[in-house]
PDB file of C-alpha atoms and ligand atoms in Angstrom:
ATOM      1  CA  UNK A  80      27.259  98.066 115.420  1.00 60.00           C
ATOM      2  CA  UNK A  81      26.949  97.802 119.188  1.00 66.00           C
ATOM      3  CA  UNK A  82      28.766  94.886 120.722  1.00 73.00           C
ATOM      4  CA  UNK A  83      26.423  92.084 121.726  1.00 87.00           C
ATOM      5  CA  UNK A  84      26.617  91.355 125.416  1.00 93.00           C
ATOM      6  CA  UNK A  85      26.238  87.790 126.593  1.00 97.00           C
ATOM      7  CA  UNK A  86      26.459  87.795 130.337  1.00 98.00           C
ATOM      8  CA  UNK A  87      26.465  85.279 133.168  1.00 98.00           C
ATOM      9  CA  UNK A  88      25.763  87.333 136.272  1.00 98.00           C
ATOM     10  CA  UNK A  89      25.707  84.687 139.006  1.00 98.00           C
ATOM     11  CA  UNK A  90      28.538  82.203 139.525  1.00 98.00           C
ATOM     12  CA  UNK A  91      30.561  80.624 142.317  1.00 98.00           C
ATOM     13  CA  UNK A  92      34.217  79.635 142.625  1.00 98.00           C
ATOM     14  CA  UNK A  93      36.630  77.308 144.400  1.00 98.00           C
ATOM     15  CA  UNK A  94      36.158  79.461 147.503  1.00 98.00           C
ATOM     16  CA  UNK A  95      32.668  78.001 147.925  1.00 98.00           C
ATOM     17  CA  UNK A  96      32.730  74.865 150.067  1.00 97.00           C
ATOM     18  CA  UNK A  97      29.517  73.451 148.561  1.00 96.00           C
ATOM     19  CA  UNK A  98      30.774  73.907 144.987  1.00 97.00           C
ATOM     20  CA  UNK A  99      32.742  71.391 142.896  1.00 97.00           C
ATOM     21  CA  UNK A 100      36.132  72.627 144.050  1.00 97.00           C
ATOM     22  CA  UNK A 101      37.295  73.471 140.527  1.00 98.00           C
ATOM     23  CA  UNK A 102      39.273  76.677 140.255  1.00 98.00           C
ATOM     24  CA  UNK A 103      37.385  79.780 139.156  1.00 98.00           C
ATOM     25  CA  UNK A 104      39.649  79.890 136.095  1.00 98.00           C
ATOM     26  CA  UNK A 105      38.017  76.667 134.845  1.00 98.00           C
ATOM     27  CA  UNK A 106      34.643  78.395 135.026  1.00 98.00           C
ATOM     28  CA  UNK A 107      35.982  81.415 133.153  1.00 98.00           C
ATOM     29  CA  UNK A 108      37.426  79.228 130.386  1.00 98.00           C
ATOM     30  CA  UNK A 109      34.039  77.560 130.015  1.00 98.00           C
ATOM     31  CA  UNK A 110      32.342  80.954 129.768  1.00 98.00           C
ATOM     32  CA  UNK A 111      34.722  82.031 127.008  1.00 98.00           C
ATOM     33  CA  UNK A 112      34.142  78.754 125.131  1.00 98.00           C
ATOM     34  CA  UNK A 113      30.415  79.387 125.296  1.00 98.00           C
ATOM     35  CA  UNK A 114      30.754  82.871 123.868  1.00 98.00           C
ATOM     36  CA  UNK A 115      30.085  84.917 126.997  1.00 98.00           C
ATOM     37  CA  UNK A 116      31.425  88.460 126.915  1.00 98.00           C
ATOM     38  CA  UNK A 117      30.710  89.379 130.525  1.00 98.00           C
ATOM     39  CA  UNK A 118      30.869  87.260 133.650  1.00 98.00           C
ATOM     40  CA  UNK A 119      30.457  87.957 137.341  1.00 98.00           C
ATOM     41  CA  UNK A 120      32.070  86.153 140.249  1.00 98.00           C
ATOM     42  CA  UNK A 121      29.426  86.305 142.973  1.00 98.00           C
ATOM     43  CA  UNK A 122      30.769  84.196 145.809  1.00 98.00           C
ATOM     44  CA  UNK A 123      28.756  83.836 149.016  1.00 98.00           C
ATOM     45  CA  UNK A 124      29.722  86.244 151.747  1.00 97.00           C
ATOM     46  CA  UNK A 125      30.598  84.107 154.805  1.00 95.00           C
ATOM     47  CA  UNK A 126      28.211  84.107 157.761  1.00 95.00           C
ATOM     48  CA  UNK A 127      29.164  85.805 161.027  1.00 95.00           C
ATOM     49  CA  UNK A 128      29.944  83.559 164.014  1.00 93.00           C
ATOM     50  CA  UNK A 129      27.110  85.188 165.962  1.00 93.00           C
ATOM     51  CA  UNK A 130      24.615  83.673 163.540  1.00 95.00           C
ATOM     52  CA  UNK A 131      25.340  79.980 164.139  1.00 94.00           C
ATOM     53  CA  UNK A 132      23.559  79.697 167.475  1.00 92.00           C
ATOM     54  CA  UNK A 133      20.253  80.538 165.738  1.00 94.00           C
ATOM     55  CA  UNK A 134      20.829  78.027 162.972  1.00 96.00           C
ATOM     56  CA  UNK A 135      19.709  74.507 163.945  1.00 95.00           C
ATOM     57  CA  UNK A 136      21.722  72.521 161.408  1.00 96.00           C
ATOM     58  CA  UNK A 137      24.627  70.067 161.613  1.00 95.00           C
ATOM     59  CA  UNK A 138      28.216  71.208 161.827  1.00 94.00           C
ATOM     60  CA  UNK A 139      28.716  69.774 158.336  1.00 94.00           C
ATOM     61  CA  UNK A 140      25.996  71.971 156.869  1.00 93.00           C
ATOM     62  CA  UNK A 141      27.380  75.026 158.639  1.00 94.00           C
ATOM     63  CA  UNK A 142      30.864  74.301 157.349  1.00 93.00           C
ATOM     64  CA  UNK A 143      29.554  73.999 153.784  1.00 93.00           C
ATOM     65  CA  UNK A 144      28.142  77.506 153.994  1.00 93.00           C
ATOM     66  CA  UNK A 145      31.531  78.939 154.865  1.00 91.00           C
ATOM     67  CA  UNK A 146      34.233  80.348 152.661  1.00 95.00           C
ATOM     68  CA  UNK A 147      37.387  78.336 151.993  1.00 94.00           C
ATOM     69  CA  UNK A 148      39.939  79.238 154.689  1.00 92.00           C
ATOM     70  CA  UNK A 149      37.576  82.097 155.571  1.00 93.00           C
ATOM     71  CA  UNK A 150      39.806  84.054 153.207  1.00 97.00           C
ATOM     72  CA  UNK A 151      37.758  86.854 151.702  1.00 97.00           C
ATOM     73  CA  UNK A 152      40.897  88.898 150.982  1.00 98.00           C
ATOM     74  CA  UNK A 153      42.329  85.923 149.086  1.00 98.00           C
ATOM     75  CA  UNK A 154      39.100  85.666 147.092  1.00 98.00           C
ATOM     76  CA  UNK A 155      39.279  89.277 145.956  1.00 98.00           C
ATOM     77  CA  UNK A 156      42.990  89.010 145.202  1.00 98.00           C
ATOM     78  CA  UNK A 157      42.555  85.900 143.053  1.00 98.00           C
ATOM     79  CA  UNK A 158      39.494  87.154 141.183  1.00 98.00           C
ATOM     80  CA  UNK A 159      41.158  90.466 140.380  1.00 98.00           C
ATOM     81  CA  UNK A 160      44.200  88.534 139.101  1.00 98.00           C
ATOM     82  CA  UNK A 161      41.897  86.535 136.790  1.00 98.00           C
ATOM     83  CA  UNK A 162      40.169  89.716 135.659  1.00 98.00           C
ATOM     84  CA  UNK A 163      43.532  91.082 134.593  1.00 98.00           C
ATOM     85  CA  UNK A 164      44.705  87.842 133.000  1.00 98.00           C
ATOM     86  CA  UNK A 165      41.592  87.470 130.833  1.00 98.00           C
ATOM     87  CA  UNK A 166      40.833  91.139 130.173  1.00 98.00           C
ATOM     88  CA  UNK A 167      41.307  90.801 126.411  1.00 98.00           C
ATOM     89  CA  UNK A 168      38.932  87.858 126.173  1.00 98.00           C
ATOM     90  CA  UNK A 169      36.076  88.514 128.580  1.00 98.00           C
ATOM     91  CA  UNK A 170      34.944  91.245 130.945  1.00 98.00           C
ATOM     92  CA  UNK A 171      35.113  89.748 134.427  1.00 98.00           C
ATOM     93  CA  UNK A 172      33.331  91.491 137.274  1.00 98.00           C
ATOM     94  CA  UNK A 173      34.249  90.790 140.860  1.00 98.00           C
ATOM     95  CA  UNK A 174      31.339  90.593 143.256  1.00 98.00           C
ATOM     96  CA  UNK A 175      29.610  88.808 146.089  1.00 98.00           C
ATOM     97  CA  UNK A 176      26.271  87.198 146.784  1.00 98.00           C
ATOM     98  CA  UNK A 177      25.113  88.758 150.024  1.00 98.00           C
ATOM     99  CA  UNK A 178      22.757  86.615 152.049  1.00 97.00           C
ATOM    100  CA  UNK A 179      20.262  88.889 153.741  1.00 98.00           C
ATOM    101  CA  UNK A 180      19.955  87.990 157.425  1.00 96.00           C
ATOM    102  CA  UNK A 181      17.498  90.233 159.288  1.00 96.00           C
ATOM    103  CA  UNK A 182      19.317  89.801 162.611  1.00 96.00           C
ATOM    104  CA  UNK A 183      22.797  90.413 161.192  1.00 97.00           C
ATOM    105  CA  UNK A 184      22.391  93.718 159.423  1.00 97.00           C
ATOM    106  CA  UNK A 185      25.194  95.333 161.475  1.00 97.00           C
ATOM    107  CA  UNK A 186      27.576  92.633 160.242  1.00 98.00           C
ATOM    108  CA  UNK A 187      26.386  93.061 156.641  1.00 98.00           C
ATOM    109  CA  UNK A 188      26.830  96.826 156.843  1.00 98.00           C
ATOM    110  CA  UNK A 189      30.303  96.428 158.296  1.00 98.00           C
ATOM    111  CA  UNK A 190      31.405  93.922 155.627  1.00 98.00           C
ATOM    112  CA  UNK A 191      29.978  96.025 152.813  1.00 98.00           C
ATOM    113  CA  UNK A 192      31.741  99.070 154.188  1.00 98.00           C
ATOM    114  CA  UNK A 193      35.038  97.206 154.333  1.00 98.00           C
ATOM    115  CA  UNK A 194      34.827  95.400 150.978  1.00 98.00           C
ATOM    116  CA  UNK A 195      32.424  97.616 149.042  1.00 97.00           C
ATOM    117  CA  UNK A 196      35.149  99.413 147.177  1.00 97.00           C
ATOM    118  CA  UNK A 197      36.171  96.093 145.603  1.00 97.00           C
ATOM    119  CA  UNK A 198      32.660  95.209 144.484  1.00 98.00           C
ATOM    120  CA  UNK A 199      31.957  95.582 140.784  1.00 98.00           C
ATOM    121  CA  UNK A 200      28.767  93.551 140.937  1.00 98.00           C
ATOM    122  CA  UNK A 201      26.635  91.923 143.572  1.00 98.00           C
ATOM    123  CA  UNK A 202      23.524  89.988 144.453  1.00 98.00           C
ATOM    124  CA  UNK A 203      21.244  90.378 147.411  1.00 98.00           C
ATOM    125  CA  UNK A 204      19.668  86.987 148.087  1.00 98.00           C
ATOM    126  CA  UNK A 205      17.442  85.358 150.652  1.00 98.00           C
ATOM    127  CA  UNK A 206      18.131  81.668 151.357  1.00 98.00           C
ATOM    128  CA  UNK A 207      17.270  81.684 155.045  1.00 98.00           C
ATOM    129  CA  UNK A 208      14.167  82.872 156.885  1.00 98.00           C
ATOM    130  CA  UNK A 209      12.812  82.574 160.387  1.00 98.00           C
ATOM    131  CA  UNK A 210      11.439  79.117 161.075  1.00 98.00           C
ATOM    132  CA  UNK A 211      11.300  76.327 163.627  1.00 97.00           C
ATOM    133  CA  UNK A 212      14.074  76.602 166.183  1.00 96.00           C
ATOM    134  CA  UNK A 213      15.677  79.705 164.707  1.00 97.00           C
ATOM    135  CA  UNK A 214      16.590  80.484 161.111  1.00 98.00           C
ATOM    136  CA  UNK A 215      15.959  77.864 158.463  1.00 98.00           C
ATOM    137  CA  UNK A 216      17.112  77.413 154.880  1.00 97.00           C
ATOM    138  CA  UNK A 217      14.398  77.301 152.234  1.00 97.00           C
ATOM    139  CA  UNK A 218      16.547  75.286 149.824  1.00 96.00           C
ATOM    140  CA  UNK A 219      18.039  72.273 151.630  1.00 96.00           C
ATOM    141  CA  UNK A 220      15.498  69.462 151.096  1.00 97.00           C
ATOM    142  CA  UNK A 221      11.710  68.996 150.949  1.00 98.00           C
ATOM    143  CA  UNK A 222      11.746  67.366 154.420  1.00 98.00           C
ATOM    144  CA  UNK A 223      13.746  70.209 155.918  1.00 97.00           C
ATOM    145  CA  UNK A 224      11.478  72.800 154.260  1.00 98.00           C
ATOM    146  CA  UNK A 225       8.409  71.028 155.616  1.00 98.00           C
ATOM    147  CA  UNK A 226       9.752  70.637 159.155  1.00 98.00           C
ATOM    148  CA  UNK A 227      11.510  73.958 159.448  1.00 98.00           C
ATOM    149  CA  UNK A 228       9.387  76.349 157.418  1.00 98.00           C
ATOM    150  CA  UNK A 229       5.945  75.056 156.347  1.00 98.00           C
ATOM    151  CA  UNK A 230       5.088  73.757 159.814  1.00 98.00           C
ATOM    152  CA  UNK A 231       6.274  76.999 161.367  1.00 98.00           C
ATOM    153  CA  UNK A 232       3.954  79.115 159.214  1.00 98.00           C
ATOM    154  CA  UNK A 233       1.130  76.591 158.980  1.00 98.00           C
ATOM    155  CA  UNK A 234       0.929  76.155 155.200  1.00 98.00           C
ATOM    156  CA  UNK A 235       2.938  76.254 152.000  1.00 97.00           C
ATOM    157  CA  UNK A 236       1.244  79.498 151.045  1.00 97.00           C
ATOM    158  CA  UNK A 237       2.107  81.191 154.333  1.00 98.00           C
ATOM    159  CA  UNK A 238       5.700  79.973 153.997  1.00 98.00           C
ATOM    160  CA  UNK A 239       5.849  81.519 150.518  1.00 97.00           C
ATOM    161  CA  UNK A 240       4.526  84.794 151.890  1.00 98.00           C
ATOM    162  CA  UNK A 241       7.078  84.769 154.697  1.00 98.00           C
ATOM    163  CA  UNK A 242       9.828  84.349 152.117  1.00 98.00           C
ATOM    164  CA  UNK A 243       8.651  87.334 150.098  1.00 98.00           C
ATOM    165  CA  UNK A 244       8.222  89.382 153.283  1.00 98.00           C
ATOM    166  CA  UNK A 245      11.883  88.696 154.046  1.00 98.00           C
ATOM    167  CA  UNK A 246      12.820  89.902 150.561  1.00 98.00           C
ATOM    168  CA  UNK A 247      10.792  93.037 151.293  1.00 98.00           C
ATOM    169  CA  UNK A 248      12.781  93.558 154.465  1.00 98.00           C
ATOM    170  CA  UNK A 249      15.999  93.038 152.500  1.00 98.00           C
ATOM    171  CA  UNK A 250      14.920  95.716 150.020  1.00 98.00           C
ATOM    172  CA  UNK A 251      14.038  98.163 152.772  1.00 98.00           C
ATOM    173  CA  UNK A 252      17.052  97.657 155.029  1.00 98.00           C
ATOM    174  CA  UNK A 253      19.794 100.235 154.847  1.00 98.00           C
ATOM    175  CA  UNK A 254      23.032  98.349 154.205  1.00 98.00           C
ATOM    176  CA  UNK A 255      24.978 101.386 153.108  1.00 97.00           C
ATOM    177  CA  UNK A 256      26.098 102.669 149.702  1.00 97.00           C
ATOM    178  CA  UNK A 257      27.541  99.353 148.550  1.00 98.00           C
ATOM    179  CA  UNK A 258      24.373  97.352 149.026  1.00 98.00           C
ATOM    180  CA  UNK A 259      23.925  95.079 145.962  1.00 98.00           C
ATOM    181  CA  UNK A 260      21.237  96.219 143.560  1.00 97.00           C
ATOM    182  CA  UNK A 261      20.238  92.880 142.049  1.00 98.00           C
ATOM    183  CA  UNK A 262      17.931  90.419 143.796  1.00 98.00           C
ATOM    184  CA  UNK A 263      19.109  86.800 143.527  1.00 98.00           C
ATOM    185  CA  UNK A 264      16.708  83.958 142.652  1.00 98.00           C
ATOM    186  CA  UNK A 265      13.608  85.853 143.780  1.00 98.00           C
ATOM    187  CA  UNK A 266      11.419  82.697 143.839  1.00 97.00           C
ATOM    188  CA  UNK A 267      13.826  80.331 145.609  1.00 97.00           C
ATOM    189  CA  UNK A 268      10.979  79.483 148.021  1.00 97.00           C
ATOM    190  CA  UNK A 269       9.471  77.463 145.147  1.00 97.00           C
ATOM    191  CA  UNK A 270      12.433  75.081 144.914  1.00 97.00           C
ATOM    192  CA  UNK A 271      10.300  72.160 146.149  1.00 96.00           C
ATOM    193  CA  UNK A 272       6.971  73.266 144.640  1.00 97.00           C
ATOM    194  CA  UNK A 273       6.409  70.003 142.709  1.00 95.00           C
ATOM    195  CA  UNK A 274       7.086  67.882 145.782  1.00 97.00           C
ATOM    196  CA  UNK A 275       4.270  69.692 147.586  1.00 97.00           C
ATOM    197  CA  UNK A 276       1.940  69.745 144.555  1.00 97.00           C
ATOM    198  CA  UNK A 277       2.189  73.536 144.386  1.00 96.00           C
ATOM    199  CA  UNK A 278       3.698  74.045 140.941  1.00 94.00           C
ATOM    200  CA  UNK A 279       2.483  77.239 139.374  1.00 89.00           C
ATOM    201  CA  UNK A 280       0.215  77.908 142.330  1.00 93.00           C
ATOM    202  CA  UNK A 281       0.229  81.237 144.060  1.00 94.00           C
ATOM    203  CA  UNK A 282      -2.720  82.833 145.795  1.00 95.00           C
ATOM    204  CA  UNK A 283      -3.950  86.231 144.701  1.00 96.00           C
ATOM    205  CA  UNK A 284      -2.706  87.753 147.947  1.00 97.00           C
ATOM    206  CA  UNK A 285       0.797  86.371 147.370  1.00 97.00           C
ATOM    207  CA  UNK A 286       0.765  87.519 143.742  1.00 97.00           C
ATOM    208  CA  UNK A 287      -0.168  90.992 144.893  1.00 98.00           C
ATOM    209  CA  UNK A 288       2.700  90.934 147.359  1.00 98.00           C
ATOM    210  CA  UNK A 289       5.083  89.903 144.560  1.00 98.00           C
ATOM    211  CA  UNK A 290       3.823  92.652 142.239  1.00 98.00           C
ATOM    212  CA  UNK A 291       4.181  95.257 145.014  1.00 98.00           C
ATOM    213  CA  UNK A 292       7.736  94.074 145.560  1.00 98.00           C
ATOM    214  CA  UNK A 293       8.508  94.367 141.854  1.00 98.00           C
ATOM    215  CA  UNK A 294       7.233  97.953 141.894  1.00 98.00           C
ATOM    216  CA  UNK A 295       9.441  98.691 144.858  1.00 98.00           C
ATOM    217  CA  UNK A 296      12.437  97.173 143.056  1.00 98.00           C
ATOM    218  CA  UNK A 297      11.719  99.343 140.051  1.00 98.00           C
ATOM    219  CA  UNK A 298      11.480 102.483 142.177  1.00 98.00           C
ATOM    220  CA  UNK A 299      14.725 101.692 143.949  1.00 97.00           C
ATOM    221  CA  UNK A 300      16.607 100.862 140.754  1.00 98.00           C
ATOM    222  CA  UNK A 301      17.048  97.149 141.330  1.00 98.00           C
ATOM    223  CA  UNK A 302      17.598  94.501 138.684  1.00 98.00           C
ATOM    224  CA  UNK A 303      16.675  90.820 138.899  1.00 98.00           C
ATOM    225  CA  UNK A 304      18.734  87.650 138.613  1.00 98.00           C
ATOM    226  CA  UNK A 305      16.939  85.359 136.157  1.00 98.00           C
ATOM    227  CA  UNK A 306      18.385  82.240 137.684  1.00 97.00           C
ATOM    228  CA  UNK A 307      18.131  79.045 135.646  1.00 97.00           C
ATOM    229  CA  UNK A 308      19.263  76.725 138.473  1.00 96.00           C
ATOM    230  CA  UNK A 309      15.647  75.921 139.322  1.00 95.00           C
ATOM    231  CA  UNK A 310      15.167  74.270 135.913  1.00 95.00           C
ATOM    232  CA  UNK A 311      17.623  71.609 137.019  1.00 96.00           C
ATOM    233  CA  UNK A 312      16.073  70.935 140.413  1.00 95.00           C
ATOM    234  CA  UNK A 313      13.952  67.796 140.545  1.00 95.00           C
ATOM    235  CA  UNK A 314      11.078  69.436 142.427  1.00 94.00           C
ATOM    236  CA  UNK A 315      11.221  72.929 140.941  1.00 96.00           C
ATOM    237  CA  UNK A 316      11.447  72.521 137.149  1.00 94.00           C
ATOM    238  CA  UNK A 317      11.172  76.215 136.434  1.00 95.00           C
ATOM    239  CA  UNK A 318      13.512  79.167 136.566  1.00 95.00           C
ATOM    240  CA  UNK A 319      13.717  81.282 139.688  1.00 96.00           C
ATOM    241  CA  UNK A 320      11.482  84.098 138.729  1.00 92.00           C
ATOM    242  CA  UNK A 321       8.463  82.110 137.709  1.00 93.00           C
ATOM    243  CA  UNK A 322       7.788  82.982 134.061  1.00 92.00           C
ATOM    244  CA  UNK A 323       4.778  85.170 134.922  1.00 95.00           C
ATOM    245  CA  UNK A 324       7.053  87.229 137.184  1.00 96.00           C
ATOM    246  CA  UNK A 325       9.541  87.585 134.315  1.00 96.00           C
ATOM    247  CA  UNK A 326       6.721  89.090 132.250  1.00 96.00           C
ATOM    248  CA  UNK A 327       5.560  91.363 135.073  1.00 97.00           C
ATOM    249  CA  UNK A 328       9.126  92.545 135.658  1.00 98.00           C
ATOM    250  CA  UNK A 329       9.581  93.213 131.954  1.00 97.00           C
ATOM    251  CA  UNK A 330       6.418  95.259 131.843  1.00 97.00           C
ATOM    252  CA  UNK A 331       7.717  97.376 134.689  1.00 97.00           C
ATOM    253  CA  UNK A 332      11.044  97.781 132.904  1.00 97.00           C
ATOM    254  CA  UNK A 333      13.145  96.059 135.556  1.00 98.00           C
ATOM    255  CA  UNK A 334      16.482  94.978 134.044  1.00 97.00           C
ATOM    256  CA  UNK A 335      16.851  91.193 133.912  1.00 97.00           C
ATOM    257  CA  UNK A 336      20.232  89.496 134.112  1.00 98.00           C
ATOM    258  CA  UNK A 337      20.832  85.846 133.270  1.00 98.00           C
ATOM    259  CA  UNK A 338      22.387  83.808 136.089  1.00 98.00           C
ATOM    260  CA  UNK A 339      23.607  80.206 135.855  1.00 98.00           C
ATOM    261  CA  UNK A 340      24.323  80.040 139.611  1.00 98.00           C
ATOM    262  CA  UNK A 341      27.151  77.709 138.567  1.00 98.00           C
ATOM    263  CA  UNK A 342      28.703  75.726 141.397  1.00 98.00           C
ATOM    264  CA  UNK A 343      30.727  73.689 138.837  1.00 98.00           C
ATOM    265  CA  UNK A 344      32.399  74.755 135.592  1.00 98.00           C
ATOM    266  CA  UNK A 345      30.063  72.522 133.565  1.00 98.00           C
ATOM    267  CA  UNK A 346      27.122  74.636 134.775  1.00 98.00           C
ATOM    268  CA  UNK A 347      28.418  77.956 133.441  1.00 98.00           C
ATOM    269  CA  UNK A 348      26.025  79.319 130.836  1.00 98.00           C
ATOM    270  CA  UNK A 349      23.585  76.417 131.223  1.00 98.00           C
ATOM    271  CA  UNK A 350      20.092  76.765 129.728  1.00 97.00           C
ATOM    272  CA  UNK A 351      20.957  80.125 128.180  1.00 98.00           C
ATOM    273  CA  UNK A 352      18.646  79.380 125.229  1.00 96.00           C
ATOM    274  CA  UNK A 353      15.748  78.697 127.592  1.00 95.00           C
ATOM    275  CA  UNK A 354      16.508  81.982 129.315  1.00 96.00           C
ATOM    276  CA  UNK A 355      16.359  83.798 125.971  1.00 96.00           C
ATOM    277  CA  UNK A 356      13.073  82.128 125.146  1.00 95.00           C
ATOM    278  CA  UNK A 357      11.477  82.989 128.471  1.00 94.00           C
ATOM    279  CA  UNK A 358      12.775  86.536 128.522  1.00 94.00           C
ATOM    280  CA  UNK A 359      11.981  86.927 124.852  1.00 89.00           C
ATOM    281  CA  UNK A 360      15.219  88.512 123.813  1.00 68.00           C
ATOM    282  CA  UNK A 361      17.885  87.240 121.513  1.00 54.00           C
ATOM    283  CA  UNK A 362      21.476  87.644 122.629  1.00 43.00           C
ATOM    284  CA  UNK A 363      21.061  90.442 124.996  1.00 45.00           C
ATOM    285  CA  UNK A 364      19.696  91.840 128.152  1.00 46.00           C
ATOM    286  CA  UNK A 365      17.872  94.893 129.232  1.00 43.00           C
TER     287      UNK A 365
HETATM  288 ZN1  LIG B 590      26.065  78.302 146.784  1.00 72.01          ZN
HETATM  289 ZN1  LIG B 591      21.986  81.888 146.107  1.00 72.01          ZN
END
């Protein structure tokens, strides 16, 4: 009988300065307790110094987006040590979540070239798009999204489109052979949808854009992070990959990978049953 795979493909560690601070080993123990057989460390790649001048946020916010001690080598060393320590109990994959920044592709290429050989898994995510005063996060707060993004584009719908256009650019940008092949939380732009009365709403034009992007992902051999974090966000209340997109992706045969996006050990494996229900598969993945 084939071994059943239960995988958490999106997690953070004590290297993340906006996570709980618990050691990655605590997360791994929780994954084992919950019966996971495969688990990816996907820590955020730190931002380059050149980026900060285009990022109109407080020093505190900037610091929180950094990596502890800016020690990427230490991250890889520690995660590989855990991989070895737990190899008989769970398959640990060492990876990164790469934040696509359209103006920093040279930096991304350079980092992927340098660290690519250590990457066993990876996510390509968009959290930040062009907005008022430079680059703005789409996931900080409703007020920040309104001021920085919606006002810049003129409407919620146009902001949504701009987000997906940035994902399109991420898909089409050459980042070298180690570019991650899984798109993280593809509908993160909907994090505050309920706050703006937009839940479940997407114009036909935006839907068409999303479907075109899915086709492009399929052609390029991408998979998708089915990220349950959105279920726990007050103003989102749905997974990232709105359920209709899950169905469209399934129809196209795009592999779907569960992601808890855990920033605390208690979040590892959260809402896995809901994921199975939405994806319509028991104990497995494509
Ligand atoms: Zn994070
Ligand atoms: Zn993310």
